[in-house]
């Protein structure tokens, strides 16, 4: 078994921990779930990451989803650089953001109008406020295991029971705030219906294909059932496409599964690797936003011109040929790994270029089934994959993302490395 040298990363994490809590600026980067230490990245090139020790890894994280075109794509770099030379931020309208809004509305079936912000957290936070302001209701239903950013009303966990009052997901979130959120298991329509019947539900929000508890595909009839139930009870359907938008299709999960969402949140890919996100939807709902309507929302760096340039270029490059390529590469990977995955007692879930290898014989359908995975084995797999030059997300509860533009050799490296890591886990 090979073991790579990570001595510079080890020295850096010790320094980092003195001045940054846990040494990281977002907790999942600490590799705690796989009992490891983070790797410090020096640069990215296409589908590769190069760390501070000079190790090269085929990157299946892609900055947690944005880098569908790979690292430092020359056209994205050129567009961002050109925009930067004209000034980095104005806090005033620009022509490019108007074009971008039109392009986003053309690409995504749910968008009549859209507003830009700076992170996925903001996008869902504002979409939820807007849903509450529009309906005049307070309760929001989320699915157990879906992630919608780190704001108070969504950073909650399921209580006991099937459809329940949420509990604060962190100290610092008041019980009273968490109690305005209800949770239900993913893929369970009966639980949603029971909560909707209680009344006062402003919105149901979900990841239509989950990434934040690993990749789980919606059961047949689940999404159309949610649409019918929300309509019947006067609640809005918010599809959080921060991960799936421009990932599963140009029009995201809404296009792929023909979902008629009222509001959607976008992020990750739309920013082309820069801090940019968006939320939007039906014009009658969006027109409730300030300054036309009473629902307040704002952001100093919203529509940042450098991020808009990178986002526009990324979205422009995402042609149907790219989605066809990603589908083929994903299907080929799944087929070539099938035997090794079965022999190891694992399962693989994949939708387009999103996938997860679960250390569980059957693909999970919800969060509690993901929790049954052999987490210790996943940790061993993660370490072995790093030693074989593959950068997997450091948690069983995450999805992998394939970038476009991988060569035959790079795809072989991926298959061989994963096969070996499965054997060593
Ligand atoms: C990443 C993510 C978010 C949060 O986005 P940030 O930019 O990290 O704030 C929200 N929803 C989903 C589905 C995500 O994957």
CSV table of C-alpha atoms and ligand atoms in Angstrom, one decimal:
chain,number,residue,atom,x,y,z
A,1,UNK,CA,0.0,0.0,0.0
A,2,UNK,CA,1.4,3.4,-1.0
A,3,UNK,CA,1.3,6.3,1.4
A,4,UNK,CA,1.9,9.9,0.1
A,5,UNK,CA,4.1,12.5,1.8
A,6,UNK,CA,1.9,15.2,3.4
A,7,UNK,CA,4.5,16.8,5.6
A,8,UNK,CA,3.9,20.4,4.5
A,9,UNK,CA,0.2,20.0,4.9
A,10,UNK,CA,0.8,18.6,8.4
A,11,UNK,CA,2.9,21.6,9.3
A,12,UNK,CA,0.4,24.1,7.9
A,13,UNK,CA,-2.6,22.6,9.8
A,14,UNK,CA,-0.6,23.0,13.0
A,15,UNK,CA,0.0,26.7,12.2
A,16,UNK,CA,-3.6,27.2,11.0
A,17,UNK,CA,-5.1,25.9,14.2
A,18,UNK,CA,-3.4,28.7,16.2
A,19,UNK,CA,-5.3,31.4,14.4
A,20,UNK,CA,-8.3,29.8,12.7
A,21,UNK,CA,-10.8,27.6,14.7
A,22,UNK,CA,-9.9,24.1,13.8
A,23,UNK,CA,-7.5,25.4,11.2
A,24,UNK,CA,-10.3,25.7,8.5
A,25,UNK,CA,-12.8,28.3,7.2
A,26,UNK,CA,-15.6,25.8,6.8
A,27,UNK,CA,-15.9,22.7,9.1
A,28,UNK,CA,-16.1,19.9,6.5
A,29,UNK,CA,-12.6,20.8,5.3
A,30,UNK,CA,-11.1,19.6,8.6
A,31,UNK,CA,-11.6,15.9,7.4
A,32,UNK,CA,-12.9,15.1,10.9
A,33,UNK,CA,-15.5,12.6,9.6
A,34,UNK,CA,-12.7,10.5,8.0
A,35,UNK,CA,-10.4,10.9,11.0
A,36,UNK,CA,-7.8,12.6,8.9
A,37,UNK,CA,-6.0,15.9,8.5
A,38,UNK,CA,-6.8,18.4,5.7
A,39,UNK,CA,-4.6,18.7,2.6
A,40,UNK,CA,-3.5,22.2,1.7
A,41,UNK,CA,-4.1,23.0,-1.9
A,42,UNK,CA,-1.5,25.0,-3.9
A,43,UNK,CA,-3.3,25.1,-7.2
A,44,UNK,CA,-5.8,23.5,-9.5
A,45,UNK,CA,-5.3,22.5,-13.2
A,46,UNK,CA,-8.3,21.1,-15.1
A,47,UNK,CA,-9.5,18.1,-13.2
A,48,UNK,CA,-6.4,18.0,-10.9
A,49,UNK,CA,-5.5,19.5,-7.6
A,50,UNK,CA,-1.9,19.9,-6.6
A,51,UNK,CA,-1.2,20.2,-2.9
A,52,UNK,CA,1.6,22.0,-1.0
A,53,UNK,CA,3.7,18.8,-1.0
A,54,UNK,CA,3.4,18.5,-4.8
A,55,UNK,CA,1.0,15.5,-4.7
A,56,UNK,CA,-1.6,15.4,-7.5
A,57,UNK,CA,-5.2,14.3,-7.0
A,58,UNK,CA,-8.0,13.9,-9.5
A,59,UNK,CA,-10.5,16.2,-7.9
A,60,UNK,CA,-14.0,14.8,-7.3
A,61,UNK,CA,-15.1,17.7,-5.1
A,62,UNK,CA,-14.6,20.6,-7.6
A,63,UNK,CA,-14.9,23.2,-4.7
A,64,UNK,CA,-18.1,21.3,-3.6
A,65,UNK,CA,-19.8,21.6,-7.0
A,66,UNK,CA,-19.0,24.9,-8.8
A,67,UNK,CA,-16.1,23.7,-11.0
A,68,UNK,CA,-18.0,21.7,-13.6
A,69,UNK,CA,-15.5,23.0,-16.2
A,70,UNK,CA,-12.5,22.1,-14.1
A,71,UNK,CA,-10.0,24.4,-12.4
A,72,UNK,CA,-8.7,27.6,-13.9
A,73,UNK,CA,-10.7,27.1,-17.2
A,74,UNK,CA,-8.9,29.6,-19.6
A,75,UNK,CA,-12.1,31.3,-20.8
A,76,UNK,CA,-13.4,31.8,-17.2
A,77,UNK,CA,-10.0,33.1,-16.1
A,78,UNK,CA,-9.9,35.5,-19.0
A,79,UNK,CA,-13.4,36.8,-18.4
A,80,UNK,CA,-12.9,37.4,-14.7
A,81,UNK,CA,-9.5,39.0,-15.3
A,82,UNK,CA,-11.0,41.4,-17.9
A,83,UNK,CA,-13.8,42.3,-15.6
A,84,UNK,CA,-11.4,42.9,-12.7
A,85,UNK,CA,-9.4,45.3,-14.8
A,86,UNK,CA,-12.5,47.6,-15.0
A,87,UNK,CA,-13.0,47.6,-11.2
A,88,UNK,CA,-13.9,45.0,-8.7
A,89,UNK,CA,-17.2,46.3,-7.3
A,90,UNK,CA,-19.5,49.3,-7.7
A,91,UNK,CA,-22.5,48.6,-5.6
A,92,UNK,CA,-24.5,49.9,-8.5
A,93,UNK,CA,-26.3,48.3,-11.5
A,94,UNK,CA,-24.2,47.0,-14.5
A,95,UNK,CA,-25.1,46.0,-18.0
A,96,UNK,CA,-23.6,42.5,-17.5
A,97,UNK,CA,-25.9,41.6,-14.6
A,98,UNK,CA,-28.9,42.4,-16.8
A,99,UNK,CA,-27.7,40.1,-19.5
A,100,UNK,CA,-26.9,37.4,-16.9
A,101,UNK,CA,-30.4,37.7,-15.4
A,102,UNK,CA,-31.9,37.2,-18.9
A,103,UNK,CA,-29.6,34.2,-19.5
A,104,UNK,CA,-30.5,32.6,-16.2
A,105,UNK,CA,-34.2,33.0,-16.9
A,106,UNK,CA,-33.7,31.5,-20.4
A,107,UNK,CA,-31.9,28.5,-19.0
A,108,UNK,CA,-34.1,27.7,-16.0
A,109,UNK,CA,-37.7,26.7,-16.3
A,110,UNK,CA,-38.8,28.2,-12.9
A,111,UNK,CA,-37.3,31.7,-13.5
A,112,UNK,CA,-39.4,34.6,-14.5
A,113,UNK,CA,-37.3,36.9,-12.4
A,114,UNK,CA,-34.1,36.5,-10.5
A,115,UNK,CA,-32.0,38.3,-8.0
A,116,UNK,CA,-28.3,37.8,-7.4
A,117,UNK,CA,-26.6,37.4,-4.0
A,118,UNK,CA,-23.3,36.1,-2.9
A,119,UNK,CA,-23.8,32.6,-1.4
A,120,UNK,CA,-26.2,29.7,-1.5
A,121,UNK,CA,-26.9,30.3,2.2
A,122,UNK,CA,-28.2,33.8,1.3
A,123,UNK,CA,-30.2,32.5,-1.6
A,124,UNK,CA,-32.2,30.0,0.4
A,125,UNK,CA,-32.5,32.4,3.3
A,126,UNK,CA,-34.0,35.1,1.1
A,127,UNK,CA,-36.2,32.7,-0.8
A,128,UNK,CA,-37.7,31.5,2.5
A,129,UNK,CA,-38.3,35.0,3.8
A,130,UNK,CA,-39.9,35.8,0.5
A,131,UNK,CA,-42.1,32.7,0.7
A,132,UNK,CA,-43.2,33.7,4.2
A,133,UNK,CA,-43.8,37.3,3.2
A,134,UNK,CA,-45.8,36.3,0.1
A,135,UNK,CA,-48.0,33.7,1.9
A,136,UNK,CA,-48.3,35.5,5.2
A,137,UNK,CA,-47.5,32.1,6.9
A,138,UNK,CA,-44.7,31.1,9.2
A,139,UNK,CA,-43.9,27.4,8.9
A,140,UNK,CA,-41.3,25.9,6.5
A,141,UNK,CA,-40.9,22.2,5.9
A,142,UNK,CA,-37.5,20.8,5.1
A,143,UNK,CA,-36.4,17.2,4.5
A,144,UNK,CA,-34.2,15.5,7.1
A,145,UNK,CA,-30.6,15.4,5.7
A,146,UNK,CA,-31.1,18.1,3.0
A,147,UNK,CA,-28.8,21.1,3.5
A,148,UNK,CA,-29.8,24.6,2.6
A,149,UNK,CA,-26.9,26.7,4.0
A,150,UNK,CA,-26.0,27.6,7.5
A,151,UNK,CA,-28.7,30.1,8.5
A,152,UNK,CA,-30.9,29.6,11.6
A,153,UNK,CA,-34.2,28.4,10.2
A,154,UNK,CA,-32.5,25.7,8.0
A,155,UNK,CA,-29.7,24.6,10.4
A,156,UNK,CA,-32.0,22.3,12.3
A,157,UNK,CA,-32.3,18.6,12.9
A,158,UNK,CA,-35.3,16.3,13.0
A,159,UNK,CA,-36.9,15.6,16.3
A,160,UNK,CA,-38.3,12.2,17.1
A,161,UNK,CA,-41.3,11.0,15.1
A,162,UNK,CA,-42.0,11.1,11.4
A,163,UNK,CA,-43.1,14.7,10.7
A,164,UNK,CA,-41.8,16.8,13.5
A,165,UNK,CA,-40.9,20.1,15.0
A,166,UNK,CA,-37.3,20.7,14.2
A,167,UNK,CA,-34.6,21.1,17.0
A,168,UNK,CA,-31.8,23.6,16.8
A,169,UNK,CA,-29.0,22.1,14.7
A,170,UNK,CA,-26.4,24.1,16.7
A,171,UNK,CA,-26.1,26.0,20.0
A,172,UNK,CA,-27.0,29.6,19.3
A,173,UNK,CA,-30.2,28.8,17.4
A,174,UNK,CA,-33.2,29.6,19.7
A,175,UNK,CA,-35.8,26.8,20.1
A,176,UNK,CA,-38.4,29.3,19.0
A,177,UNK,CA,-36.7,29.9,15.7
A,178,UNK,CA,-36.2,26.1,15.1
A,179,UNK,CA,-39.9,25.5,15.9
A,180,UNK,CA,-40.9,27.5,12.8
A,181,UNK,CA,-39.3,24.7,10.8
A,182,UNK,CA,-40.8,21.2,10.5
A,183,UNK,CA,-38.8,18.2,9.1
A,184,UNK,CA,-39.9,15.2,7.2
A,185,UNK,CA,-37.9,12.2,5.8
A,186,UNK,CA,-36.9,12.5,2.1
A,187,UNK,CA,-39.0,10.5,-0.2
A,188,UNK,CA,-42.0,10.4,2.2
A,189,UNK,CA,-45.1,12.2,1.0
A,190,UNK,CA,-47.4,11.1,3.8
A,191,UNK,CA,-45.2,12.9,6.4
A,192,UNK,CA,-45.4,16.1,4.3
A,193,UNK,CA,-49.1,15.8,4.0
A,194,UNK,CA,-49.6,15.4,7.7
A,195,UNK,CA,-47.7,18.6,8.4
A,196,UNK,CA,-49.4,20.6,5.6
A,197,UNK,CA,-52.8,19.7,7.1
A,198,UNK,CA,-51.7,21.4,10.4
A,199,UNK,CA,-51.8,24.7,8.4
A,200,UNK,CA,-49.7,27.9,8.4
A,201,UNK,CA,-47.1,26.3,6.0
A,202,UNK,CA,-45.4,28.9,3.8
A,203,UNK,CA,-43.2,26.6,1.9
A,204,UNK,CA,-41.7,23.2,1.4
A,205,UNK,CA,-38.0,23.3,0.5
A,206,UNK,CA,-35.8,20.5,-0.8
A,207,UNK,CA,-32.9,19.4,-2.9
A,208,UNK,CA,-34.7,17.5,-5.6
A,209,UNK,CA,-31.7,15.2,-6.0
A,210,UNK,CA,-29.9,15.3,-2.7
A,211,UNK,CA,-26.1,15.9,-2.5
A,212,UNK,CA,-25.7,16.8,1.1
A,213,UNK,CA,-26.6,13.4,2.5
A,214,UNK,CA,-24.9,11.8,-0.5
A,215,UNK,CA,-26.5,11.4,-3.8
A,216,UNK,CA,-30.2,10.2,-3.5
A,217,UNK,CA,-32.6,10.3,-6.4
A,218,UNK,CA,-36.2,11.1,-5.7
A,219,UNK,CA,-38.6,8.2,-5.9
A,220,UNK,CA,-41.0,8.1,-8.8
A,221,UNK,CA,-44.0,10.3,-8.1
A,222,UNK,CA,-42.3,12.1,-5.1
A,223,UNK,CA,-41.7,15.4,-6.8
A,224,UNK,CA,-45.0,15.5,-8.6
A,225,UNK,CA,-46.7,14.6,-5.3
A,226,UNK,CA,-45.0,17.4,-3.5
A,227,UNK,CA,-46.1,19.8,-6.2
A,228,UNK,CA,-49.8,18.6,-5.9
A,229,UNK,CA,-49.8,18.7,-2.1
A,230,UNK,CA,-48.2,22.1,-1.8
A,231,UNK,CA,-50.7,23.5,-4.4
A,232,UNK,CA,-53.6,22.0,-2.6
A,233,UNK,CA,-52.5,23.5,0.8
A,234,UNK,CA,-51.5,26.9,-0.6
A,235,UNK,CA,-47.8,26.5,0.2
A,236,UNK,CA,-44.9,27.4,-2.1
A,237,UNK,CA,-42.5,24.7,-3.5
A,238,UNK,CA,-38.9,25.9,-3.2
A,239,UNK,CA,-36.4,23.8,-5.1
A,240,UNK,CA,-32.9,24.4,-3.8
A,241,UNK,CA,-30.8,24.0,-6.9
A,242,UNK,CA,-27.6,25.4,-5.4
A,243,UNK,CA,-26.0,22.1,-6.2
A,244,UNK,CA,-28.1,20.7,-9.0
A,245,UNK,CA,-28.6,23.9,-11.0
A,246,UNK,CA,-26.5,23.7,-14.2
A,247,UNK,CA,-25.2,20.4,-12.8
A,248,UNK,CA,-28.0,17.9,-13.8
A,249,UNK,CA,-29.0,19.9,-16.9
A,250,UNK,CA,-28.9,23.6,-17.9
A,251,UNK,CA,-32.3,24.0,-16.2
A,252,UNK,CA,-31.1,21.9,-13.2
A,253,UNK,CA,-33.3,19.3,-11.5
A,254,UNK,CA,-36.4,21.3,-12.5
A,255,UNK,CA,-35.7,20.6,-16.2
A,256,UNK,CA,-34.5,17.0,-15.6
A,257,UNK,CA,-37.6,16.0,-13.6
A,258,UNK,CA,-40.1,18.5,-15.1
A,259,UNK,CA,-40.7,20.1,-11.7
A,260,UNK,CA,-43.0,23.2,-11.6
A,261,UNK,CA,-41.3,25.1,-8.8
A,262,UNK,CA,-42.5,28.4,-7.4
A,263,UNK,CA,-39.1,29.5,-6.3
A,264,UNK,CA,-35.6,28.2,-6.8
A,265,UNK,CA,-32.2,28.9,-5.3
A,266,UNK,CA,-29.0,28.7,-7.4
A,267,UNK,CA,-25.4,28.9,-6.4
A,268,UNK,CA,-22.1,27.1,-6.9
A,269,UNK,CA,-21.9,26.6,-10.7
A,270,UNK,CA,-23.7,30.0,-11.5
A,271,UNK,CA,-20.7,31.8,-9.9
A,272,UNK,CA,-18.1,30.0,-12.0
A,273,UNK,CA,-16.0,29.5,-8.8
A,274,UNK,CA,-16.6,33.0,-7.4
A,275,UNK,CA,-19.0,34.0,-4.6
A,276,UNK,CA,-22.2,34.4,-6.5
A,277,UNK,CA,-25.7,32.8,-6.0
A,278,UNK,CA,-29.2,33.7,-7.0
A,279,UNK,CA,-32.8,33.1,-6.2
A,280,UNK,CA,-35.8,33.6,-8.3
A,281,UNK,CA,-39.1,32.2,-9.6
A,282,UNK,CA,-42.6,33.3,-10.4
A,283,UNK,CA,-42.9,37.0,-11.2
A,284,UNK,CA,-45.9,37.6,-8.9
A,285,UNK,CA,-43.8,36.3,-6.0
A,286,UNK,CA,-40.6,38.0,-6.9
A,287,UNK,CA,-42.4,41.3,-7.3
A,288,UNK,CA,-43.0,41.2,-3.5
A,289,UNK,CA,-39.3,41.9,-3.0
A,290,UNK,CA,-38.0,45.3,-2.1
A,291,UNK,CA,-37.9,47.9,-3.7
A,292,UNK,CA,-41.1,47.0,-5.6
A,293,UNK,CA,-42.7,45.1,-2.7
A,294,UNK,CA,-42.4,45.1,1.1
A,295,UNK,CA,-40.1,42.0,1.6
A,296,UNK,CA,-36.6,43.2,2.4
A,297,UNK,CA,-33.5,41.7,0.9
A,298,UNK,CA,-30.1,43.3,0.1
A,299,UNK,CA,-26.3,42.7,-0.4
A,300,UNK,CA,-23.3,45.0,-0.7
A,301,UNK,CA,-21.5,42.6,-3.2
A,302,UNK,CA,-24.6,41.3,-4.9
A,303,UNK,CA,-24.1,41.1,-8.7
A,304,UNK,CA,-20.4,41.6,-8.2
A,305,UNK,CA,-19.0,42.2,-11.7
A,306,UNK,CA,-16.0,39.8,-11.5
A,307,UNK,CA,-18.3,37.0,-10.3
A,308,UNK,CA,-20.9,37.8,-12.9
A,309,UNK,CA,-18.2,37.6,-15.7
A,310,UNK,CA,-17.0,34.2,-14.4
A,311,UNK,CA,-20.6,33.0,-14.0
A,312,UNK,CA,-21.8,34.2,-17.4
A,313,UNK,CA,-18.8,32.5,-19.1
A,314,UNK,CA,-19.3,29.3,-17.3
A,315,UNK,CA,-23.0,29.2,-18.1
A,316,UNK,CA,-22.3,30.0,-21.7
A,317,UNK,CA,-19.9,27.1,-22.0
A,318,UNK,CA,-22.4,24.6,-20.6
A,319,UNK,CA,-23.8,23.4,-23.9
A,320,UNK,CA,-25.9,20.3,-24.4
A,321,UNK,CA,-22.7,18.6,-25.6
A,322,UNK,CA,-21.2,19.1,-22.2
A,323,UNK,CA,-24.2,17.4,-20.5
A,324,UNK,CA,-24.1,14.6,-22.9
A,325,UNK,CA,-20.3,14.1,-22.2
A,326,UNK,CA,-20.9,14.2,-18.5
A,327,UNK,CA,-23.8,11.7,-18.7
A,328,UNK,CA,-21.6,9.3,-20.8
A,329,UNK,CA,-18.6,9.7,-18.5
A,330,UNK,CA,-20.8,9.0,-15.4
A,331,UNK,CA,-22.4,6.0,-17.0
A,332,UNK,CA,-19.1,4.6,-18.1
A,333,UNK,CA,-17.6,5.1,-14.6
A,334,UNK,CA,-20.6,3.4,-13.0
A,335,UNK,CA,-20.4,0.4,-15.4
A,336,UNK,CA,-16.6,0.0,-14.9
A,337,UNK,CA,-16.9,0.1,-11.1
A,338,UNK,CA,-20.0,-2.1,-10.8
A,339,UNK,CA,-18.1,-5.4,-10.0
A,340,UNK,CA,-15.7,-3.9,-7.5
A,341,UNK,CA,-18.6,-2.0,-5.7
A,342,UNK,CA,-20.7,-5.2,-5.5
A,343,UNK,CA,-17.8,-7.3,-4.3
A,344,UNK,CA,-17.0,-4.8,-1.5
A,345,UNK,CA,-20.7,-4.8,-0.4
A,346,UNK,CA,-21.1,-1.2,-1.4
A,347,UNK,CA,-23.7,0.6,-3.6
A,348,UNK,CA,-23.4,3.5,-6.0
A,349,UNK,CA,-26.0,6.1,-6.7
A,350,UNK,CA,-25.5,8.4,-9.7
A,351,UNK,CA,-27.5,11.1,-11.4
A,352,UNK,CA,-25.6,12.6,-14.4
A,353,UNK,CA,-22.3,13.8,-13.1
A,354,UNK,CA,-23.2,13.6,-9.4
A,355,UNK,CA,-22.6,10.3,-7.5
A,356,UNK,CA,-21.9,8.7,-4.2
A,357,UNK,CA,-20.4,5.3,-3.3
A,358,UNK,CA,-22.2,4.2,-0.1
A,359,UNK,CA,-20.7,1.7,2.3
A,360,UNK,CA,-24.1,-0.1,2.4
A,361,UNK,CA,-25.4,-2.9,0.2
A,362,UNK,CA,-28.5,-1.0,-1.0
A,363,UNK,CA,-28.7,2.6,-2.1
A,364,UNK,CA,-30.2,4.7,0.7
A,365,UNK,CA,-33.5,6.4,0.1
A,366,UNK,CA,-33.3,8.9,3.0
A,367,UNK,CA,-31.0,10.3,5.7
A,368,UNK,CA,-31.6,7.5,8.3
A,369,UNK,CA,-30.5,4.9,5.7
A,370,UNK,CA,-27.4,6.9,4.9
A,371,UNK,CA,-26.6,6.8,8.6
A,372,UNK,CA,-26.5,3.0,8.5
A,373,UNK,CA,-23.4,3.1,6.3
A,374,UNK,CA,-20.1,1.7,7.6
A,375,UNK,CA,-18.5,5.1,8.4
A,376,UNK,CA,-15.2,3.5,9.5
A,377,UNK,CA,-14.8,1.7,6.2
A,378,UNK,CA,-15.6,5.0,4.4
A,379,UNK,CA,-12.8,6.6,6.3
A,380,UNK,CA,-10.3,3.9,5.3
A,381,UNK,CA,-11.6,4.2,1.7
A,382,UNK,CA,-11.1,8.0,1.7
A,383,UNK,CA,-7.5,7.6,2.9
A,384,UNK,CA,-6.7,4.9,0.4
A,385,UNK,CA,-8.2,7.0,-2.4
A,386,UNK,CA,-5.9,10.0,-1.5
A,387,UNK,CA,-2.9,7.6,-1.5
A,388,UNK,CA,-4.0,6.6,-5.1
A,389,UNK,CA,-4.3,10.2,-6.2
A,390,UNK,CA,-8.1,10.7,-5.9
A,391,UNK,CA,-9.6,13.5,-3.9
A,392,UNK,CA,-13.0,12.3,-2.5
A,393,UNK,CA,-15.2,14.4,-0.3
A,394,UNK,CA,-14.2,13.6,3.3
A,395,UNK,CA,-17.6,12.3,4.4
A,396,UNK,CA,-20.1,9.6,3.5
A,397,UNK,CA,-22.8,12.3,3.6
A,398,UNK,CA,-21.4,14.1,0.5
A,399,UNK,CA,-21.7,13.8,-3.3
A,400,UNK,CA,-18.9,13.6,-5.8
A,401,UNK,CA,-18.9,15.7,-8.9
A,402,UNK,CA,-17.3,14.8,-12.3
A,403,UNK,CA,-15.8,17.7,-14.3
A,404,UNK,CA,-16.1,17.9,-18.0
A,405,UNK,CA,-13.0,17.6,-20.2
A,406,UNK,CA,-11.4,14.5,-18.6
A,407,UNK,CA,-9.1,12.5,-20.9
A,408,UNK,CA,-9.2,8.7,-21.4
A,409,UNK,CA,-6.0,8.5,-19.2
A,410,UNK,CA,-7.7,10.5,-16.5
A,411,UNK,CA,-10.8,8.4,-16.5
A,412,UNK,CA,-8.6,5.2,-16.3
A,413,UNK,CA,-6.7,6.8,-13.3
A,414,UNK,CA,-10.1,7.3,-11.6
A,415,UNK,CA,-11.4,3.8,-12.2
A,416,UNK,CA,-8.1,2.1,-11.2
A,417,UNK,CA,-7.7,4.3,-8.1
A,418,UNK,CA,-11.2,3.7,-6.9
A,419,UNK,CA,-10.9,-0.1,-7.4
A,420,UNK,CA,-7.7,-0.2,-5.4
A,421,UNK,CA,-9.2,2.0,-2.6
A,422,UNK,CA,-12.2,-0.2,-2.4
A,423,UNK,CA,-10.0,-3.3,-2.0
A,424,UNK,CA,-8.0,-1.5,0.8
A,425,UNK,CA,-11.0,-0.3,2.7
B,1,LIG,C1,-23.8,24.4,-0.9
B,1,LIG,C2,-25.3,24.4,-0.7
B,1,LIG,C3,-25.9,25.5,0.0
B,1,LIG,C4,-25.1,26.6,0.6
B,1,LIG,O1,-24.4,27.3,-0.3
B,1,LIG,P1,-23.1,28.2,0.3
B,1,LIG,O2,-22.7,28.9,-0.9
B,1,LIG,O3,-22.2,27.3,0.9
B,1,LIG,O4,-23.7,29.1,1.3
B,1,LIG,C5,-27.3,25.5,0.0
B,1,LIG,N1,-28.0,24.5,-0.6
B,1,LIG,C6,-27.4,23.5,-1.2
B,1,LIG,C7,-28.3,22.4,-1.8
B,1,LIG,C8,-26.1,23.4,-1.2
B,1,LIG,O5,-25.5,22.3,-1.8
